[in-house]
Structure formats: structure tokens, C-alpha cells
mmCIF file of C-alpha atoms and ligand atoms in Angstrom:
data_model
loop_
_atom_site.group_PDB
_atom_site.id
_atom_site.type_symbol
_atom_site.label_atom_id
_atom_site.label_comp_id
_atom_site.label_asym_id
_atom_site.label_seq_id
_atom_site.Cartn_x
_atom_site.Cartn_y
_atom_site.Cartn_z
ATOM 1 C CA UNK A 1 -153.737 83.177 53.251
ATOM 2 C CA UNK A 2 -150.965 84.383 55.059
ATOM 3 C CA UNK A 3 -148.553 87.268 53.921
ATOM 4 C CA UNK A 4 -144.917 86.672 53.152
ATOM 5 C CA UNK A 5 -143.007 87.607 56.824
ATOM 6 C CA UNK A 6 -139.640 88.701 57.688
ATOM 7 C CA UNK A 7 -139.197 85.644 59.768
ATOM 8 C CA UNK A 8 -140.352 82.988 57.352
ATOM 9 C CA UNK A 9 -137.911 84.457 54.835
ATOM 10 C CA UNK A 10 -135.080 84.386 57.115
ATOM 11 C CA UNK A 11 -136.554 79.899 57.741
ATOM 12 C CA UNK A 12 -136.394 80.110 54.413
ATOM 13 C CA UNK A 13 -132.752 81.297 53.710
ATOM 14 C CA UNK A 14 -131.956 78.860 56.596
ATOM 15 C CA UNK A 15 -133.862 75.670 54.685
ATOM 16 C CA UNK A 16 -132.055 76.671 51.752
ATOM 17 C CA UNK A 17 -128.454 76.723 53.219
ATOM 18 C CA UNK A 18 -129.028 73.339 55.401
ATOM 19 C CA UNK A 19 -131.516 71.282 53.369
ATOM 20 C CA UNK A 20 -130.712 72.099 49.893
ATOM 21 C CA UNK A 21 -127.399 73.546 49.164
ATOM 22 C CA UNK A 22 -126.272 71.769 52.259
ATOM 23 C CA UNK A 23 -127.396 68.499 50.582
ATOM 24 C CA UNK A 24 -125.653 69.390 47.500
ATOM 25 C CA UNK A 25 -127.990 70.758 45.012
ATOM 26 C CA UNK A 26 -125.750 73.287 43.385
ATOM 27 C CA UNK A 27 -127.957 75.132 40.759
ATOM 28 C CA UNK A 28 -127.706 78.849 41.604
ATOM 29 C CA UNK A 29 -131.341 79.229 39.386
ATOM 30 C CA UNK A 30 -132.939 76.736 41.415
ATOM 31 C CA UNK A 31 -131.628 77.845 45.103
ATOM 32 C CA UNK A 32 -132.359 81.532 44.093
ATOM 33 C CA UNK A 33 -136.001 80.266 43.322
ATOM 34 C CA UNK A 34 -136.233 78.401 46.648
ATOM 35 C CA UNK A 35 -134.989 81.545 48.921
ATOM 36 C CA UNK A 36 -137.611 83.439 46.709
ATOM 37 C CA UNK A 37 -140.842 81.693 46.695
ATOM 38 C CA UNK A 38 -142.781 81.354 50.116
ATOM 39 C CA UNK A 39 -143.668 77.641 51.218
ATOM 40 C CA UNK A 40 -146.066 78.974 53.878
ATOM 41 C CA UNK A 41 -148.194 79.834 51.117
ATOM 42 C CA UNK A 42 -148.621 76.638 49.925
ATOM 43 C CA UNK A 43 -149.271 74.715 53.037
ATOM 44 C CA UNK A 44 -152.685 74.487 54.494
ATOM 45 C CA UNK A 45 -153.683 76.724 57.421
ATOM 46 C CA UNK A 46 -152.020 76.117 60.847
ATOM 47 C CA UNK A 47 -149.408 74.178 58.981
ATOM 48 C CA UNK A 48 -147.238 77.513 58.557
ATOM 49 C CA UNK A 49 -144.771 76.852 61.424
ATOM 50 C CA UNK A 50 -143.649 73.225 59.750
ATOM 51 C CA UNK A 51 -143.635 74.917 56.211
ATOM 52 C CA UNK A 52 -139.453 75.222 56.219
ATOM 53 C CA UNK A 53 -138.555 72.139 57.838
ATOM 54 C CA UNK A 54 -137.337 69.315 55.338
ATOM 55 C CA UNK A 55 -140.646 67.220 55.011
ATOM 56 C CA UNK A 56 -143.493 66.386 52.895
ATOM 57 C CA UNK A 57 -147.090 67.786 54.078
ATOM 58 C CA UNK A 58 -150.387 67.007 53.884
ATOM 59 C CA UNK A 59 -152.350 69.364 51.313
ATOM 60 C CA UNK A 60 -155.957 67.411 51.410
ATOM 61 C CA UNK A 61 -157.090 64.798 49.371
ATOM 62 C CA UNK A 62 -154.738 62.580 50.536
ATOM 63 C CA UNK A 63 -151.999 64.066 49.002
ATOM 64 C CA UNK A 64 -148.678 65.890 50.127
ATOM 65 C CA UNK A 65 -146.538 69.024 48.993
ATOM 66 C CA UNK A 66 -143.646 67.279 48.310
ATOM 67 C CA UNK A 67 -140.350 67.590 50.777
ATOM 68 C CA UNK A 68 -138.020 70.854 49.550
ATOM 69 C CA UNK A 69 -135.162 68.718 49.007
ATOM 70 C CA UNK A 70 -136.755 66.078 46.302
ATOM 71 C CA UNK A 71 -138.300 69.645 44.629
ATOM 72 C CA UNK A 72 -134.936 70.894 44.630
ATOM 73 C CA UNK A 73 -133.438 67.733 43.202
ATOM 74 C CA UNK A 74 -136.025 67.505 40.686
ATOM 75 C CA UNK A 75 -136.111 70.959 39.432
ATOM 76 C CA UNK A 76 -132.251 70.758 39.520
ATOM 77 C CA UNK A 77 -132.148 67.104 37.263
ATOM 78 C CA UNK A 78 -134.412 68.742 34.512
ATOM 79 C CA UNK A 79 -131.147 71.376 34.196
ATOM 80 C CA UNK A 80 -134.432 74.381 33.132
ATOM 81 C CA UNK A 81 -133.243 77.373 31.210
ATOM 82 C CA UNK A 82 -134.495 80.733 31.361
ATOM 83 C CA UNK A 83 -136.492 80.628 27.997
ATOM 84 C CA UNK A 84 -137.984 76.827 28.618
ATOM 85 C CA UNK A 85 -141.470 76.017 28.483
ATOM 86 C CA UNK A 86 -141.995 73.666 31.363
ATOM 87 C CA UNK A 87 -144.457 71.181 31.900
ATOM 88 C CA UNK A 88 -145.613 69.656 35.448
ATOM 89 C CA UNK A 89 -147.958 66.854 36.120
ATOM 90 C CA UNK A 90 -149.303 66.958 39.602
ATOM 91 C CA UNK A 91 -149.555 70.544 40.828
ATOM 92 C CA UNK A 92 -150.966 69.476 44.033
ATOM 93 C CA UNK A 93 -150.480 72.744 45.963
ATOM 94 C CA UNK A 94 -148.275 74.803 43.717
ATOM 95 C CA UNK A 95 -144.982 74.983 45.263
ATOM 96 C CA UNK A 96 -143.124 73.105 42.914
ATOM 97 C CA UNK A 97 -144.472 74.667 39.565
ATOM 98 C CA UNK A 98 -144.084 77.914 41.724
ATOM 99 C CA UNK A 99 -140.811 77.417 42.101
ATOM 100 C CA UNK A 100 -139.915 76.448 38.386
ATOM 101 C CA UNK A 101 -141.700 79.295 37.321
ATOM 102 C CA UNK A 102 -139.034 81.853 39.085
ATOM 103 C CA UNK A 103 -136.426 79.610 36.639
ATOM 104 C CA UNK A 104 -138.532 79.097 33.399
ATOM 105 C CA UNK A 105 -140.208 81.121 30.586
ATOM 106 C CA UNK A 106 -143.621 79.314 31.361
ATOM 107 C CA UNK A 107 -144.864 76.989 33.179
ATOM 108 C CA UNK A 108 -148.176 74.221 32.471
ATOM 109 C CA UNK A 109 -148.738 72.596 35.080
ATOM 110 C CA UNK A 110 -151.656 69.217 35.464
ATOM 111 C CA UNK A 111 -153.357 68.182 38.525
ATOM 112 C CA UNK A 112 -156.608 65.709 38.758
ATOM 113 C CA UNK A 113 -158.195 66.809 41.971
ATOM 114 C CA UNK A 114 -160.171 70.188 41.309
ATOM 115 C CA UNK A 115 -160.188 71.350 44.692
ATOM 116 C CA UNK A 116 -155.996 71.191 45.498
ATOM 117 C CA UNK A 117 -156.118 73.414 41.233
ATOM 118 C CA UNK A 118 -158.364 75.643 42.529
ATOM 119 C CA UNK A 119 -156.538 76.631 45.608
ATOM 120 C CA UNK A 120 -152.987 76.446 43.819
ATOM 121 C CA UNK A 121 -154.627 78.731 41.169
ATOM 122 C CA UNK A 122 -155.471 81.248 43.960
ATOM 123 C CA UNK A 123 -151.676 80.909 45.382
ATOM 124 C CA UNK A 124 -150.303 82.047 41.913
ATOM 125 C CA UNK A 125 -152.471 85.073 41.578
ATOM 126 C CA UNK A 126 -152.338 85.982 45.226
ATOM 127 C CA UNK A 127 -148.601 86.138 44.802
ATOM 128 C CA UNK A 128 -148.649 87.533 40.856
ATOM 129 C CA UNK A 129 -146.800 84.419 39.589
ATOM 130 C CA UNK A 130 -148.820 85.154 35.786
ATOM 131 C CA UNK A 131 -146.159 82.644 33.770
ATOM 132 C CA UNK A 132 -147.826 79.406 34.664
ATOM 133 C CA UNK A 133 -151.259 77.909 33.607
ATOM 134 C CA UNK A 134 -152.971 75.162 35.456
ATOM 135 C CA UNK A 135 -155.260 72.883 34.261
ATOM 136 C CA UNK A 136 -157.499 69.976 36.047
ATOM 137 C CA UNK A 137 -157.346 66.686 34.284
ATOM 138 C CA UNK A 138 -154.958 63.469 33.617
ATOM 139 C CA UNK A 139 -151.524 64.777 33.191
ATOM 140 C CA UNK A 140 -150.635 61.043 31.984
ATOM 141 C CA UNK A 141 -151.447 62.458 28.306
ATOM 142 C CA UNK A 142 -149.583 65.402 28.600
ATOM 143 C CA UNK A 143 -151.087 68.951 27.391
ATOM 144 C CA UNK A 144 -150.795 67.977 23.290
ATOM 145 C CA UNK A 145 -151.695 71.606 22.482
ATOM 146 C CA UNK A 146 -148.858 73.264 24.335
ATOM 147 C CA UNK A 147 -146.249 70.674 23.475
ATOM 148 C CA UNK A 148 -143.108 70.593 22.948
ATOM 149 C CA UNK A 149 -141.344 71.142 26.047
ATOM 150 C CA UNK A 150 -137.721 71.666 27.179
ATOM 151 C CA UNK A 151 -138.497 70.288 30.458
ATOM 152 C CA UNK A 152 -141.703 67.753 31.744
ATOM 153 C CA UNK A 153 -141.320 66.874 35.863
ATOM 154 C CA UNK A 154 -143.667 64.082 36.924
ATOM 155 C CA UNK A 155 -144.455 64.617 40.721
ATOM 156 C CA UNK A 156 -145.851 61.353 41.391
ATOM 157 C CA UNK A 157 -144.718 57.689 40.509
ATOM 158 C CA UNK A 158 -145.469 55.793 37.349
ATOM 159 C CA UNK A 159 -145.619 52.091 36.294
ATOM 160 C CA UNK A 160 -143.550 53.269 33.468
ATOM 161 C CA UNK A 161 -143.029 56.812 31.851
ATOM 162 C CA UNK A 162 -146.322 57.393 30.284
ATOM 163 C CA UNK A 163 -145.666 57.491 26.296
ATOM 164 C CA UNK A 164 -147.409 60.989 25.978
ATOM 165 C CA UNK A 165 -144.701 62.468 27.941
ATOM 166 C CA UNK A 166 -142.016 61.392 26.300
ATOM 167 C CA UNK A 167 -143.498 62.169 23.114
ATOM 168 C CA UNK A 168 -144.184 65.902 24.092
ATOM 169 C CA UNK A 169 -140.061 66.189 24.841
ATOM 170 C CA UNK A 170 -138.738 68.828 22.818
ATOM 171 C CA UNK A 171 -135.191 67.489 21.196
ATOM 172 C CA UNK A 172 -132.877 67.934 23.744
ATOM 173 C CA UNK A 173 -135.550 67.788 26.108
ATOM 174 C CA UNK A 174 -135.586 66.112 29.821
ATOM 175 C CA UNK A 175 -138.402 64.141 31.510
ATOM 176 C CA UNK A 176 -137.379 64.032 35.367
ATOM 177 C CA UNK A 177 -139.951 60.915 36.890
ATOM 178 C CA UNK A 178 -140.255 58.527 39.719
ATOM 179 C CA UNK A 179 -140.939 55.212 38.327
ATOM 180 C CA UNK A 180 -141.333 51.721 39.756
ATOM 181 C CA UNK A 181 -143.113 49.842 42.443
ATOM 182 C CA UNK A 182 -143.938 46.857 44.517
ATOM 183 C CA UNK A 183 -140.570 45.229 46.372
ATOM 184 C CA UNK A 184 -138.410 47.452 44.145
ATOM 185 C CA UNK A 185 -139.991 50.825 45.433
ATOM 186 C CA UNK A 186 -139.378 53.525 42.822
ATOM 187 C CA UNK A 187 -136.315 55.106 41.560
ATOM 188 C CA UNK A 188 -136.052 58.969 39.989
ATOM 189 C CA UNK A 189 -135.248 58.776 36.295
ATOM 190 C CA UNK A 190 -134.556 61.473 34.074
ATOM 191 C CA UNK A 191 -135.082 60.757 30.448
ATOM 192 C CA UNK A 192 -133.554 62.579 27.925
ATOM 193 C CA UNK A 193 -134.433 63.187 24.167
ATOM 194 C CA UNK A 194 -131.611 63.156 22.263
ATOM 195 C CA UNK A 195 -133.394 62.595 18.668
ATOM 196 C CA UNK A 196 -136.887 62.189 17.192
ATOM 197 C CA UNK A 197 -136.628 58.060 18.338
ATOM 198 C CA UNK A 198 -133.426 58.004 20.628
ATOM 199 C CA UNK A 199 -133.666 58.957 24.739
ATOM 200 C CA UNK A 200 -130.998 58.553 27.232
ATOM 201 C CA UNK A 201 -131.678 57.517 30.779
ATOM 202 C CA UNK A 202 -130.240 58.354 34.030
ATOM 203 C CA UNK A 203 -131.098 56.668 37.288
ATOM 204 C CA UNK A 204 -131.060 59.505 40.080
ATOM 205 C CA UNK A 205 -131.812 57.406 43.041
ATOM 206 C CA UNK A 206 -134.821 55.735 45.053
ATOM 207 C CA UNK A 207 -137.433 57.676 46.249
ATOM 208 C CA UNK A 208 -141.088 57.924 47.260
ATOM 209 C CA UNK A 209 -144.215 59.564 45.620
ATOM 210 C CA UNK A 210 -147.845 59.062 45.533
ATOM 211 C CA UNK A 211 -149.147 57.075 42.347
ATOM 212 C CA UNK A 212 -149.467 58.535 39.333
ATOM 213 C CA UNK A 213 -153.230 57.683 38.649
ATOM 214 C CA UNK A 214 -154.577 58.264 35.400
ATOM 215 C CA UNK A 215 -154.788 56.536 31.734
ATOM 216 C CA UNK A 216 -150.980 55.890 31.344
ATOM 217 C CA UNK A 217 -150.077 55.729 34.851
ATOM 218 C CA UNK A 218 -151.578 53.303 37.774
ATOM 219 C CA UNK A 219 -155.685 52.787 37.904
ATOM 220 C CA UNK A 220 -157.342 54.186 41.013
ATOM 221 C CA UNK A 221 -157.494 50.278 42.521
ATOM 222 C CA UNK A 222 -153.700 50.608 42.298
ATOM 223 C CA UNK A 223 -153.305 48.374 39.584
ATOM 224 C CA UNK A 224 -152.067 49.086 36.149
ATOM 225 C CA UNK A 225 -153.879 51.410 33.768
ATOM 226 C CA UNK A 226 -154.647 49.498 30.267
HETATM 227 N N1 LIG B 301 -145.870 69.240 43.000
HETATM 228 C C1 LIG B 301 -146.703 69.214 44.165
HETATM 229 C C2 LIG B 301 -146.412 70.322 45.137
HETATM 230 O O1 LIG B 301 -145.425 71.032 44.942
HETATM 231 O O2 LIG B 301 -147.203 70.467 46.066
HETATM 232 C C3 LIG B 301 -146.682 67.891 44.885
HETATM 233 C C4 LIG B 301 -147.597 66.957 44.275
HETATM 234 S S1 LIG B 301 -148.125 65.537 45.098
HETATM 235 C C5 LIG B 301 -146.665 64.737 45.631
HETATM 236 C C6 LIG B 301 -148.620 64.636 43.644
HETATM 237 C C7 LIG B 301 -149.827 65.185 42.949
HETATM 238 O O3 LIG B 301 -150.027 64.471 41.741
HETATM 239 C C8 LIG B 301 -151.120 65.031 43.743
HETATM 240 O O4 LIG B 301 -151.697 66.284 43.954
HETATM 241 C C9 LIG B 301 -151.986 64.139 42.857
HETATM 242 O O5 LIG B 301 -153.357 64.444 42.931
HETATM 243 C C10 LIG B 301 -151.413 64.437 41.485
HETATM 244 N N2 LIG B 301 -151.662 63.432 40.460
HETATM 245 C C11 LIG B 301 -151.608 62.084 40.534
HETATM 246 N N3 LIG B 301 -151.885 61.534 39.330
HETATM 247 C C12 LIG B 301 -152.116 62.564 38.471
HETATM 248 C C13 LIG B 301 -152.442 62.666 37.082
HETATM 249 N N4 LIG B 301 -152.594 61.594 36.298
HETATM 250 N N5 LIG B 301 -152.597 63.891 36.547
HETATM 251 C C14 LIG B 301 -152.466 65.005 37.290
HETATM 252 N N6 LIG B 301 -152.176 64.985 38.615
HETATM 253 C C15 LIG B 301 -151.986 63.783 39.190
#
């Protein structure tokens, strides 16, 4: 994997001042952690040159690392604090739990294809990022055991926020997740927990993600999950 460069930092910097703060994300935490953490990492080999331009990848298994801007707008929507535990479902390559975990106390993050965990779980070591744990399964249910959390960031789309997640919401606690389909398309929402039976939503715009396949998302055939 390749190391960390002078001139990919100074890409990054310029990503960062164009693409994100030049789009309007504001959130000092979350453009520090973007002009920190190295994209080129994250994408697969040869793809280094395209890692600071404003676009989703491909990362194998037909999936993508998601464009810099929608991480940015994500990360920025679930408003994380220094001493939040964190939860992400859909590590696919790393970057985004990466970059939350420059931001957050910890990090869990979910992903159901082994192979794209296994090489994000070599991307955190290689670079010493020791605050998040990954684990391969169906981040529909959540991860029960290390619930609550002050923040949960769903990086594909849902039918409909899965229960589980909203139930692992601290008080107070956000759930930033694109939801929708069909003619529609799907729109960010960021769901807030404002008691034990009361959330808040807040529509955040349209937006496209792979499905969100699992028991409380969309089934494999891309219909929806019982
Ligand atoms: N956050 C990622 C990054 O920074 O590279 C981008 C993730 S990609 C847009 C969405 C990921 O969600 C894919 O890797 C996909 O395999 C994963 N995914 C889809 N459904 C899932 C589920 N139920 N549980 C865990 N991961 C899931």
C-alpha cells in the first residue's frame, strides 16, 4: 500500500478547500479530519492519482468508496463530539470510519463483504488508527453489545431506517441515512433521538447509495427484506 506523500497531502488540502469547505461544509472537526487522513490509502491500486478528485470509486465487490463531499456531509449532519462512540454500517474501504475516527472517541464500524473488512482492517493498522473496530456481518441489526451510540451513519440506502438502529441511539443521539427508492430515488435523513419513544427528522437532500442489503434493509433480489 502506498505511503502517505508530500504531493497527495498538498491534493488533499486542495480537495478540502474546493470540494468540501468550498461546498459549504463548515465543521472545523470534520475538515481537519479530511486534510488529515489519506484517501490514497483507501483506494485500490493504480487508482491513487483519482483518489482527491470529488468522486465515488470502485473498491471491488461491486461497491464504491463513497465521493468526499457526501462523507463530509454525512460526518458533518451527525454533528460527532470528541468523546462519542460512533457507529458505521458499511465500512466498505475504510475512509469514512477513518475519517470519523480522527473526530470521535471510538469508532464500530459493519461491513458484509469479508474481503473489502479485511483490507479496511489492514488500512487502520497500517496507518495506527487503534480507536475503531470492524466487524463482518449485517449492520441492519446494529452491534447490540456496544450500543448506545451518540452517532450511527448508514453508508448505503434503506427501504426505511432499520428499527435496530434507531433503537441503539443514545438520547440525544443522531442516525444520518439515505432512505428511499424506486421513482422517488433516496433522500439523506438524519434522525434524531430526542427521548426514549420521540425522534425528530430532518430531510438533508437527495442522494445516491448502494442498497442497504441485509435483514432490515433491501433482500439481495432487491426487493424488501421481511
Ligand atoms: N463508507 C464506505 C467508504 O468510506 O468506503 C463506503 C461504503 S459503500 C458506499 C457501502 C457499503 O455498505 C458497501 O461496502 C456494502 O457492502 C456495505 N453494506 C451494504 N449493506 C450492508 C449491511 N447490511 N451491513 C453491512 N454493510 C453493508
Amino acid at each position: 500500500m502506498p505511503i502517505p506523500t508530500p504531493d497527495h497531502s498538498r491534493a488533499r488540502d486542495r480537495m478540502v478547500a474546493n470540494h468540501i469547505a468550498g461546498r459549504g461544509i463548515r465543521d472545523a472537526a470534520v475538515l481537519e479530519a479530511m486534510r488529515t487522513v489519506p484517501r490514497e490509502v483507501f483506494v485500490e491500486p493504480g487508482m491513487e492519482e483519482f483518489a482527491y478528485e470529488d468522486s465515488p470509486l470502485p473498491i471491488g465487490e461491486a461497491q464504491t468508496i463513497s465521493q468526499p463531499y457526501i462523507v463530509a456531509l454525512m460526518v458533518e449532519a451527525a454533528e460527532i463530539e470528541r468523546d462519542d462512540r460512533v457507529l458505521e454500517v458499511g465500512a466498505g474501504s475504510g475512509y469514512a470510519a477513518a475519517v470519523m475516527s480522527r473526530i470521535a472517541a471510538r469508532v464500530h464500524t459493519i461491513e458484509r463483504h469479508a474481503s473489502l473488512a479485511e483490507q479496511a482492517r489492514r488500512r487502520f493498522e497500517q496507518l495506527g488508527y487503534d480507536n475503531i473496530e470492524l466487524r463482518v456481518g449485517d449492520g441492519t441489526r446494529g452491534w447490540a453489545e456496544a450500543a448506545p451510540f451518540d452517532a450511527i451513519v448508514v453508508a448505503a440506502g434503506a427501504p426505511e431506517p432499520p428499527p435496530a438502529l434507531r433503537g441503539q441511539l443514545a438520547i440525544g443521539g443522531r442516525l444520518v441515512i439515505p432512505v428511499g427508492g424506486g421513482i422517488f430515488g433516496q433522500r439523506l435523513r438524519r434522525i434524531t433521538r430526542t427521548d426514549e419513544d420521540s425522534f425528530e427528522q430532518d430531510d438533508l437532500g437527495g442522494v445516491t447509495f448502494v442498497p442497504l442489503i441485509g435483514e432490515q434493509g433491501w433482500a439481495e433480489d432487491g426487493s424488501r427484506a421481511a
